Short mmCIF file of C-alpha atoms and ligand atoms in Angstrom, two decimals:
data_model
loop_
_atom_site.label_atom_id
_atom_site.label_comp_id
_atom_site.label_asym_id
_atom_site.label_seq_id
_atom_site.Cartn_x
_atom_site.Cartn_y
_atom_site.Cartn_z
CA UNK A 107 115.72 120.53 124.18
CA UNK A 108 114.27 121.59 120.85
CA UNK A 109 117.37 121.02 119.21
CA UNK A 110 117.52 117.63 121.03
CA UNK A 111 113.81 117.05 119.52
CA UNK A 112 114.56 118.22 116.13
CA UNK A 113 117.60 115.76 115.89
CA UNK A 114 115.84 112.83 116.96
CA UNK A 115 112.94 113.67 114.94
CA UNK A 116 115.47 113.86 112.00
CA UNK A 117 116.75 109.97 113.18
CA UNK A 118 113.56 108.70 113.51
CA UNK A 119 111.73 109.92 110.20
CA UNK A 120 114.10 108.58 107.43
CA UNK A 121 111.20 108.20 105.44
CA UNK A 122 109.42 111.11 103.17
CA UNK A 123 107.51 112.31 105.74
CA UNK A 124 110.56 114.52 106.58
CA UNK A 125 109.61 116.48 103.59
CA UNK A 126 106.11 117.10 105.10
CA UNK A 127 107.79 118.14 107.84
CA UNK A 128 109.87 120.48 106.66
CA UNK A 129 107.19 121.98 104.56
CA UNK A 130 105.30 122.55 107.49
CA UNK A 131 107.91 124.24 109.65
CA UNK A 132 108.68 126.43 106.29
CA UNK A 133 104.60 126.97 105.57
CA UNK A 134 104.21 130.21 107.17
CA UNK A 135 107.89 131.93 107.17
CA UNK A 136 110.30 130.16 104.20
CA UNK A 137 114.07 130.19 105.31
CA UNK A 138 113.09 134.22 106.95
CA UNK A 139 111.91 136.00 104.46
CA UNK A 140 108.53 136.08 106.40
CA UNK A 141 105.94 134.61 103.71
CA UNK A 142 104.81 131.68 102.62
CA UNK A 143 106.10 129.95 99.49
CA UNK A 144 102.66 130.05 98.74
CA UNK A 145 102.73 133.88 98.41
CA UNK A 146 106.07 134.42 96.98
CA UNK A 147 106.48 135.74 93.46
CA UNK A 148 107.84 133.99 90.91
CA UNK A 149 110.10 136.82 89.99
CA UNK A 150 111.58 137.41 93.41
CA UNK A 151 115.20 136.11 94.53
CA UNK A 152 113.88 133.50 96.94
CA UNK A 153 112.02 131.52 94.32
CA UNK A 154 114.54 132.05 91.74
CA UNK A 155 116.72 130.29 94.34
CA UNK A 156 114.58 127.35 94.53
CA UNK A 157 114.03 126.57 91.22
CA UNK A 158 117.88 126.74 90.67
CA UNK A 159 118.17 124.50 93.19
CA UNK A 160 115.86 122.21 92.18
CA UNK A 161 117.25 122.06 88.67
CA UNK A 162 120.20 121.37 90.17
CA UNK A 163 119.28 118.88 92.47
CA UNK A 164 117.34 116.95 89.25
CA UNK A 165 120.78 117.74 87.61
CA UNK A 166 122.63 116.05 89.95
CA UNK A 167 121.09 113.28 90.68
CA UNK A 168 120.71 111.96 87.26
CA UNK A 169 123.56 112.87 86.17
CA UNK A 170 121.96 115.02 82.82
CA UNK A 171 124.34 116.23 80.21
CA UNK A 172 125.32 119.81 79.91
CA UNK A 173 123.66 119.64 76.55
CA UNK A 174 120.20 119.10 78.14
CA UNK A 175 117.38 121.48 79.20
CA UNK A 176 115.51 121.24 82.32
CA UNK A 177 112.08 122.27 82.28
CA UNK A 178 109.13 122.58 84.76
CA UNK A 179 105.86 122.88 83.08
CA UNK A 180 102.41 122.77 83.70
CA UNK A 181 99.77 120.53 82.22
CA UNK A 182 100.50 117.10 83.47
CA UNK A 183 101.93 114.41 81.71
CA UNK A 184 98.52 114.37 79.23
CA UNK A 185 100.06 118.06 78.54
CA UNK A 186 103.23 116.56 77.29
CA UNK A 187 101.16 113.88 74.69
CA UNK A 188 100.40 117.49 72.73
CA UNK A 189 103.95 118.89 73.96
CA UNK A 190 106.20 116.40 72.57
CA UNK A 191 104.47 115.85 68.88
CA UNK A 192 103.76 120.04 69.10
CA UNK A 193 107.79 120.43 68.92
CA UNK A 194 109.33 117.18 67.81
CA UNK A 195 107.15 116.02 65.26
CA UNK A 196 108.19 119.18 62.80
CA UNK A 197 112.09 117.73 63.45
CA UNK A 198 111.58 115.66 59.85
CA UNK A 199 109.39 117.37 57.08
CA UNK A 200 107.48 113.64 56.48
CA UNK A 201 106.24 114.67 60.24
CA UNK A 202 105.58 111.25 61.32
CA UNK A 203 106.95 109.64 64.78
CA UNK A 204 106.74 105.89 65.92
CA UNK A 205 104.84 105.08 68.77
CA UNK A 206 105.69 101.54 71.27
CA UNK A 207 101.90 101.15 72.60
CA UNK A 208 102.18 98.61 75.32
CA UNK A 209 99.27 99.83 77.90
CA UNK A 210 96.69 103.11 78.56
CA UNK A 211 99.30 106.02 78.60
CA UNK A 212 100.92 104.93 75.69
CA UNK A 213 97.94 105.13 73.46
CA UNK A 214 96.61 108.13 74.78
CA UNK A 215 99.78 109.47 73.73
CA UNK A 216 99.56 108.09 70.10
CA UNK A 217 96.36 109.30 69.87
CA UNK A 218 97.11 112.70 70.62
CA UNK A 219 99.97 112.90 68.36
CA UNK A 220 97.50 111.90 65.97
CA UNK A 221 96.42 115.40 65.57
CA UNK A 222 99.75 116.90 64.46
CA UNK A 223 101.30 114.24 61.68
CA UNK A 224 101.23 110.64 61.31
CA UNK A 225 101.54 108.04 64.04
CA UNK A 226 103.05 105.01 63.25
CA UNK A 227 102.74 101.90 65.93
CA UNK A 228 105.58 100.12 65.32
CA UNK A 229 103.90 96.82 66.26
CA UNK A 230 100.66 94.90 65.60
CA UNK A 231 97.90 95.84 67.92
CA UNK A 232 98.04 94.37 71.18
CA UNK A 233 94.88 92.60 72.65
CA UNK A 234 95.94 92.85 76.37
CA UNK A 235 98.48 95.06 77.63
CA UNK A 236 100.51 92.69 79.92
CA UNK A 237 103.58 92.49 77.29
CA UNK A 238 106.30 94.65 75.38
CA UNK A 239 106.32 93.00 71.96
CA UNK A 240 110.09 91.80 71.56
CA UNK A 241 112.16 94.49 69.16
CA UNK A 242 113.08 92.41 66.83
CA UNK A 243 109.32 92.72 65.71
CA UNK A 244 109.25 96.65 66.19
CA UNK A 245 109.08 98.28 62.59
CA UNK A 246 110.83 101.14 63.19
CA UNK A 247 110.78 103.86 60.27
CA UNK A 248 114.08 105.33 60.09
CA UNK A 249 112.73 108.71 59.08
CA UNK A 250 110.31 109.25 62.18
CA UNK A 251 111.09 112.22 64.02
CA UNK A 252 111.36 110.31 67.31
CA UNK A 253 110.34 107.22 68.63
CA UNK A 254 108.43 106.87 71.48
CA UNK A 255 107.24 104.55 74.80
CA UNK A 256 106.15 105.06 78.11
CA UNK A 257 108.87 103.28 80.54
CA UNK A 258 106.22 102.31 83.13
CA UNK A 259 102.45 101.77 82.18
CA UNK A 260 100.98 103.00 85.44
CA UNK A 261 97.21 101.20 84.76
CA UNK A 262 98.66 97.88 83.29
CA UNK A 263 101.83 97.46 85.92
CA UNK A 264 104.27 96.91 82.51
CA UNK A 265 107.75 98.58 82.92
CA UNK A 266 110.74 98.42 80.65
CA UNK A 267 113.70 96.78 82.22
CA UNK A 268 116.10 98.03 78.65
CA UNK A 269 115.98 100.95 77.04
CA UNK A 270 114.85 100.82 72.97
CA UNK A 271 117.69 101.05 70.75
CA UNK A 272 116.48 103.64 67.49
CA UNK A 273 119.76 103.36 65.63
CA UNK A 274 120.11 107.30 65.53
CA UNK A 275 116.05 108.48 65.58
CA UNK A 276 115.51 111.16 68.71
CA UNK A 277 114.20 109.08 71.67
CA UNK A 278 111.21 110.16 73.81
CA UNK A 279 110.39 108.76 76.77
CA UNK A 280 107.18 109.19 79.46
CA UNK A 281 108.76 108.56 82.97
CA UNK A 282 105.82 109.67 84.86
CA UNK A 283 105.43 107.03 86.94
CA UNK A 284 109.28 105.24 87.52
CA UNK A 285 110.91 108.92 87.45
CA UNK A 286 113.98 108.21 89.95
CA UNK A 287 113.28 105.18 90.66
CA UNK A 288 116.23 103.94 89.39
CA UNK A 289 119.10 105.36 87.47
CA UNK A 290 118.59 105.97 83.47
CA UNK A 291 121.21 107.30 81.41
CA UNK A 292 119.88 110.74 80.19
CA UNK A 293 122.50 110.63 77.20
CA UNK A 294 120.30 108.21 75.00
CA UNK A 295 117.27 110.36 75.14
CA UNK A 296 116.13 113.21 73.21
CA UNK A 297 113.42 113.64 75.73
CA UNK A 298 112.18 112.27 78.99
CA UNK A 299 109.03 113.72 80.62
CA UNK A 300 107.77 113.20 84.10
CA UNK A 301 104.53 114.45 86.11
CA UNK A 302 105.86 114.81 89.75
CA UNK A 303 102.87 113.45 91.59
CA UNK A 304 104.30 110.00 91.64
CA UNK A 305 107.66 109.64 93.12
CA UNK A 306 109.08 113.59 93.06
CA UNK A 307 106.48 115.64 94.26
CA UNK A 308 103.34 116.89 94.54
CA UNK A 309 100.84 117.43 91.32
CA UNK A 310 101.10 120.69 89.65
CA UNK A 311 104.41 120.29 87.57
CA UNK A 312 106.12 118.07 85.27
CA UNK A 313 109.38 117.79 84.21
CA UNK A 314 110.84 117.89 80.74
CA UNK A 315 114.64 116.79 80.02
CA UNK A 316 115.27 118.20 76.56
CA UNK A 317 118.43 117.69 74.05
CA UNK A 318 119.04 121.19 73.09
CA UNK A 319 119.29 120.48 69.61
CA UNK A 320 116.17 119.40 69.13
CA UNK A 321 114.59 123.08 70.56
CA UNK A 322 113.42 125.56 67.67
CA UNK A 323 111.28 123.04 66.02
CA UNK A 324 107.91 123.71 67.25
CA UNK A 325 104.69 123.59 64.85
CA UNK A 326 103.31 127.70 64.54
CA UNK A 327 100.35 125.96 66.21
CA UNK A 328 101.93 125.16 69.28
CA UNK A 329 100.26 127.01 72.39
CA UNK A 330 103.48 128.96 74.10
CA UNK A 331 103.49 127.98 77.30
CA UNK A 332 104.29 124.47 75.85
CA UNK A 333 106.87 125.93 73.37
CA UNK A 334 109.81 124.15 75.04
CA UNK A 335 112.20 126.90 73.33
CA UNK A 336 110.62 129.50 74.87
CA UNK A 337 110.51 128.08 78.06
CA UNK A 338 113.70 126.88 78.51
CA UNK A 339 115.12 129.88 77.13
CA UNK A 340 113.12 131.60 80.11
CA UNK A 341 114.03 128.73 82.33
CA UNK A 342 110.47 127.92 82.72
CA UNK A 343 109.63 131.90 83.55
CA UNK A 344 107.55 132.52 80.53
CA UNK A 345 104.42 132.24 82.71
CA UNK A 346 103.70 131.90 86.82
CA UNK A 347 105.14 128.22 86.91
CA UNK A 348 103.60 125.74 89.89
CA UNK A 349 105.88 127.63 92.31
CA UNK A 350 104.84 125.44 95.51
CA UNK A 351 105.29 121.83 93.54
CA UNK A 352 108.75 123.19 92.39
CA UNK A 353 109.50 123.76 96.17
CA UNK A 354 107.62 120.85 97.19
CA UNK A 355 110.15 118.70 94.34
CA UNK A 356 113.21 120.04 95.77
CA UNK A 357 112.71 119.05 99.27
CA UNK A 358 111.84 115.28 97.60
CA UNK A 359 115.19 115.49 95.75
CA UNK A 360 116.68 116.48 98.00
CA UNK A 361 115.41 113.38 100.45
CA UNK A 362 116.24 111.30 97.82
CA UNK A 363 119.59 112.48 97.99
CA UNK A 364 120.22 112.20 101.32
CA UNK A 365 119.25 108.60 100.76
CA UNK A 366 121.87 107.47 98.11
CA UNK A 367 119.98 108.65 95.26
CA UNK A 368 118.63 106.77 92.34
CA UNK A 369 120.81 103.55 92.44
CA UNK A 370 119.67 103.12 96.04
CA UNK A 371 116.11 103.62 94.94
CA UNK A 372 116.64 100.93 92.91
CA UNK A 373 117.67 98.35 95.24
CA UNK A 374 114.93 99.59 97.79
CA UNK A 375 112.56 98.98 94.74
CA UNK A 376 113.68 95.95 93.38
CA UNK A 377 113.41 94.26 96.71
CA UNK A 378 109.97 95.83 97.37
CA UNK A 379 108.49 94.96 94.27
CA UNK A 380 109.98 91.27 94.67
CA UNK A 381 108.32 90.75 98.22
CA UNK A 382 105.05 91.35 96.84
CA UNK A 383 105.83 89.20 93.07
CA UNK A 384 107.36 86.17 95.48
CA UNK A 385 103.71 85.83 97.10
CA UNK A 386 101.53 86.22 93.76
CA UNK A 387 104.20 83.50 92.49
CA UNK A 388 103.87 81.12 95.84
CA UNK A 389 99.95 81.12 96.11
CA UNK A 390 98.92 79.05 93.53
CA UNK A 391 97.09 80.58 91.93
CA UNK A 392 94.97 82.78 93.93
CA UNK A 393 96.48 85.40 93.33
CA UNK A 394 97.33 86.51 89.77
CA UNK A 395 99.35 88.94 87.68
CA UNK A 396 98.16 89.22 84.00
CA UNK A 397 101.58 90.43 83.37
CA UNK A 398 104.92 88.80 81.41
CA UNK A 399 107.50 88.44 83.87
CA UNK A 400 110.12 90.00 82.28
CA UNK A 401 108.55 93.22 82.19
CA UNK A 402 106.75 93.40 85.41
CA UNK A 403 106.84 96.80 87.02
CA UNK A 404 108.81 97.72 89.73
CA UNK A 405 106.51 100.35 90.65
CA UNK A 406 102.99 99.08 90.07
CA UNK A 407 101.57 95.34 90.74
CA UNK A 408 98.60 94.58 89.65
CA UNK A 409 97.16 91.41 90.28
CA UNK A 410 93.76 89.69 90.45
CA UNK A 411 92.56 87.93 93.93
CA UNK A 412 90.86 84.19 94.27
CA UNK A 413 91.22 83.01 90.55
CA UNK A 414 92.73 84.72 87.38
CA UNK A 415 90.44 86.83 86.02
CA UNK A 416 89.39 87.72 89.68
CA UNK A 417 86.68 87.12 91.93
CA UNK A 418 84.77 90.30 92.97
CA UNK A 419 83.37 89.29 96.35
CA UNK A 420 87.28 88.33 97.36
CA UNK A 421 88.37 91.24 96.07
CA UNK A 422 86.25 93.57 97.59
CA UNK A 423 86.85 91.93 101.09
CA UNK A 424 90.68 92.04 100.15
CA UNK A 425 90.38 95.84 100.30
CA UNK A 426 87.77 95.92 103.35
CA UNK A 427 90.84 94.26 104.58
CA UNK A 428 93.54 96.53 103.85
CA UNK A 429 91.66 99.68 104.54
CA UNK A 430 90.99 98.61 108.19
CA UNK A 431 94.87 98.11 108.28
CA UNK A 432 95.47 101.76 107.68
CA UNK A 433 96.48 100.57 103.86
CA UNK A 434 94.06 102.48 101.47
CA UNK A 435 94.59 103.32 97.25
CA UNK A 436 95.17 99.42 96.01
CA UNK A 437 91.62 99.24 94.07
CA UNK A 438 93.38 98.71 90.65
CA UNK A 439 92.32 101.12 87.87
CA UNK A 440 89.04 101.32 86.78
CA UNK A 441 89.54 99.97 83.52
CA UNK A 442 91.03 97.17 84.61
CA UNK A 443 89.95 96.15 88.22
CA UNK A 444 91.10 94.04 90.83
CA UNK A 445 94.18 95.05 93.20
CA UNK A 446 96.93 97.74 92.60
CA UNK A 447 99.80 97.73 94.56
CA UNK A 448 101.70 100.95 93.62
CA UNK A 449 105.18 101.04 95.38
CA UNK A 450 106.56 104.35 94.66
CA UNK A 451 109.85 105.76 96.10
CA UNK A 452 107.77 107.07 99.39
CA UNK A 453 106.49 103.40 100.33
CA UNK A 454 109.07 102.14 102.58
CA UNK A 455 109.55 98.20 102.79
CA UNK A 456 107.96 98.40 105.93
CA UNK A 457 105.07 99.53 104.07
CA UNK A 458 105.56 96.94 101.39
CA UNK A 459 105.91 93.97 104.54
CA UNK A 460 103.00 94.66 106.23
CA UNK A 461 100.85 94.40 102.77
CA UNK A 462 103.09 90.89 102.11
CA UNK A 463 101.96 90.01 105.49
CA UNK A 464 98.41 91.27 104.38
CA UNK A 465 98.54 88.92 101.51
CA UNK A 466 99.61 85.60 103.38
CA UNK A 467 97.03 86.45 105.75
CA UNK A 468 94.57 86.60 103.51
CA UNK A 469 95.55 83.43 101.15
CA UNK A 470 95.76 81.53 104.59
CA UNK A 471 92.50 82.53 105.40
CA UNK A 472 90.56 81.75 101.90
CA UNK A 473 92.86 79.04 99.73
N1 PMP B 76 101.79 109.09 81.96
C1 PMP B 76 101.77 108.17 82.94
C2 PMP B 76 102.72 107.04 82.87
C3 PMP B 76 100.86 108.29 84.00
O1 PMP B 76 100.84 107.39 84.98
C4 PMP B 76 99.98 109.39 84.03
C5 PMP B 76 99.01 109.62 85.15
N2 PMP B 76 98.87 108.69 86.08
C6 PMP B 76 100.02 110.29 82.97
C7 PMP B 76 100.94 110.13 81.97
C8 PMP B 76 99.07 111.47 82.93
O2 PMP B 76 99.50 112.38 83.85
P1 PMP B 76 98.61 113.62 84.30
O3 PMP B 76 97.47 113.09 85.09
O4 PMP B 76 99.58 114.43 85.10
O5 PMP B 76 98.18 114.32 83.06
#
């Protein structure tokens, strides 16, 4: 009957929590070696194993070039701000790099490269971050050592549905927070980096996809453990790496495998995302996203409750609300306020329908 119980289990949760659940049967013995994850050594055969396959895994399912490192770091994605101007600024000797600042991640970013050669911000200042300038106004300088943008701004709910074209300068992207949620073509990137704690894992470790050309160029200043040659010569062994958020990533990979990988996170995501835009778009008005619709993220809605810049009585009972519906973390970020609706890959639609049904509820009761 256990095996009876396991299988049905296995029907019944096609959602993430099967990774919990595996983690949890694995907690105290991993695959019989008799300890913990938790306790193995970084060194030993059983971890080697899992990072491998998590590599792979990552590997697979976005389909990265032979001619690409895979790296799993430490530090966050704030560690990669100093990461990626610490070895990719020194790429030209003019060490400067272009920087697309279109919400809070990007410019912390900027700023940080600030400290290693000169930033460049391709377009004029924006005074609201609910827009990606159009190209055509970027000014790209052709001898930056890369060029770079954050695909999804987590804060301001702006994603980019296009990828910038450089004509030939080293791309770098921040997928933090849209990593796997849809497929991206690896082979027009120098560099993509990723903390897990959004749609791949736990926090502890980020991923960095690296052209191998571009390894070897680090400033002498550049801390080690962030020296991407040395680590992915090591494959990420220089130091004790986040052992039980590399584990922890696999078992989401491989979940997100096992559901048709990135292209079917896509659709699941598009037609999330879209259940929650329809209703902001049908009320009127009372609810509002500050956002341009062409670049609305997929992952992240923001949007303001009873009038446009927001009304903070409504808004606090819209998340009274939600919380006594079992639906808790939609405050929006500090620094901007109102509503959040983050929609990673673990929110199911039956998540995102009962917070649609939420929201007609609530504009029923208060238009
Ligand atoms: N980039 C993006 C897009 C983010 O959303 C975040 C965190 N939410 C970061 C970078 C910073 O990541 P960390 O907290 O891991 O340093």
């Amino acid at each position: 009957s256990s095996f009876l119980l396991v299988f049905l289990r296995d029907i019944i949760l096609c959602d993430v929590l099967q990774v919990l659940f595996q983690a949890q049967k694995e907690l105290l013995n991993y695959s019989g070696s008799g300890i913990s994850v938790l306790e193995m050594s970084h060194r030993s055969s059983d971890f080697n194993k899992i990072i491998n396959k998590t590599e792979n895994l990552l590997r697979e399912l976005l389909n990265i070039p032979d001619n690409y490192k895979v790296m799993f770091l430490q530090g966050g994605g704030s560690g990669q701000f100093s990461g990626v101007p610490l070895n990719l600024i020194g790429l030209k000797e003019d060490r400067c790099a272009d920087y697309i600042v279109t919400g809070t991640w990007s410019a912390k970013a900027a700023k940080e490269a600030e400290k290693y050669g000169k930033v460049n911000v391709v377009h004029p200042k924006l005074d609201s971050y609910t827009k990606i300038p159009d190209p055509s106004s970027w000014t790209l300088n052709p001898s930056a050592s890369y060029v770079y943008y954050c695909c999804n701004e987590t804060v301001h709910g702006v994603e980019y549905n296009f990828t910038p074209e450089t004509n030939g300068v080293v791309l770098v992207s921040d997928m933090s927070s849209n990593f796997l949620s849809r497929p991206v073509d690896v082979s027009k990137f120098g560099l993509i980096f990723a903390g897990a704690q959004k749609n791949v894992g736990c926090a502890g470790v980020t991923v960095v996809i690296v052209r191998e050309d571009l390894l070897g160029h680090a400033l002498k200043e550049c801390p080690i453990v962030l020296d991407y040659k040395v680590q992915a010569e090591m494959n990420s062994l220089y130091n004790t790496p986040p052992c039980f958020s590399i584990y922890i990533m696999g078992l989401v990979l491989e979940w997100i495998k096992n559901n048709g990988g990135s292209a079917a996170m896509e659709t699941l995501n598009k037609q999330k995302s879209a259940m929650i835009y329809d209703i902001i778009s049908a009320s009127n008005g009372f609810y509002a996203c500050p956002v341009e619709t062409a670049c609305r993220s997929r992952m992240n809605v923001p949007f303001r409750v009873g009038k446009k810049e927001g009304d903070d009585a409504l808004e606090k009972e819209f998340l009274e609300g939600a919380s006594k519906r079992g639906m808790i973390s939609l405050k929006g970020h500090r620094s901007v306020g109102g509503i959040r609706a983050s929609l990673y890959n673990a929110v199911t639609v039956e998540d995102t329908a009962a917070l649609a049904g939420y929201m007609r509820e609530f504009l029923k009761e208060h238009q």
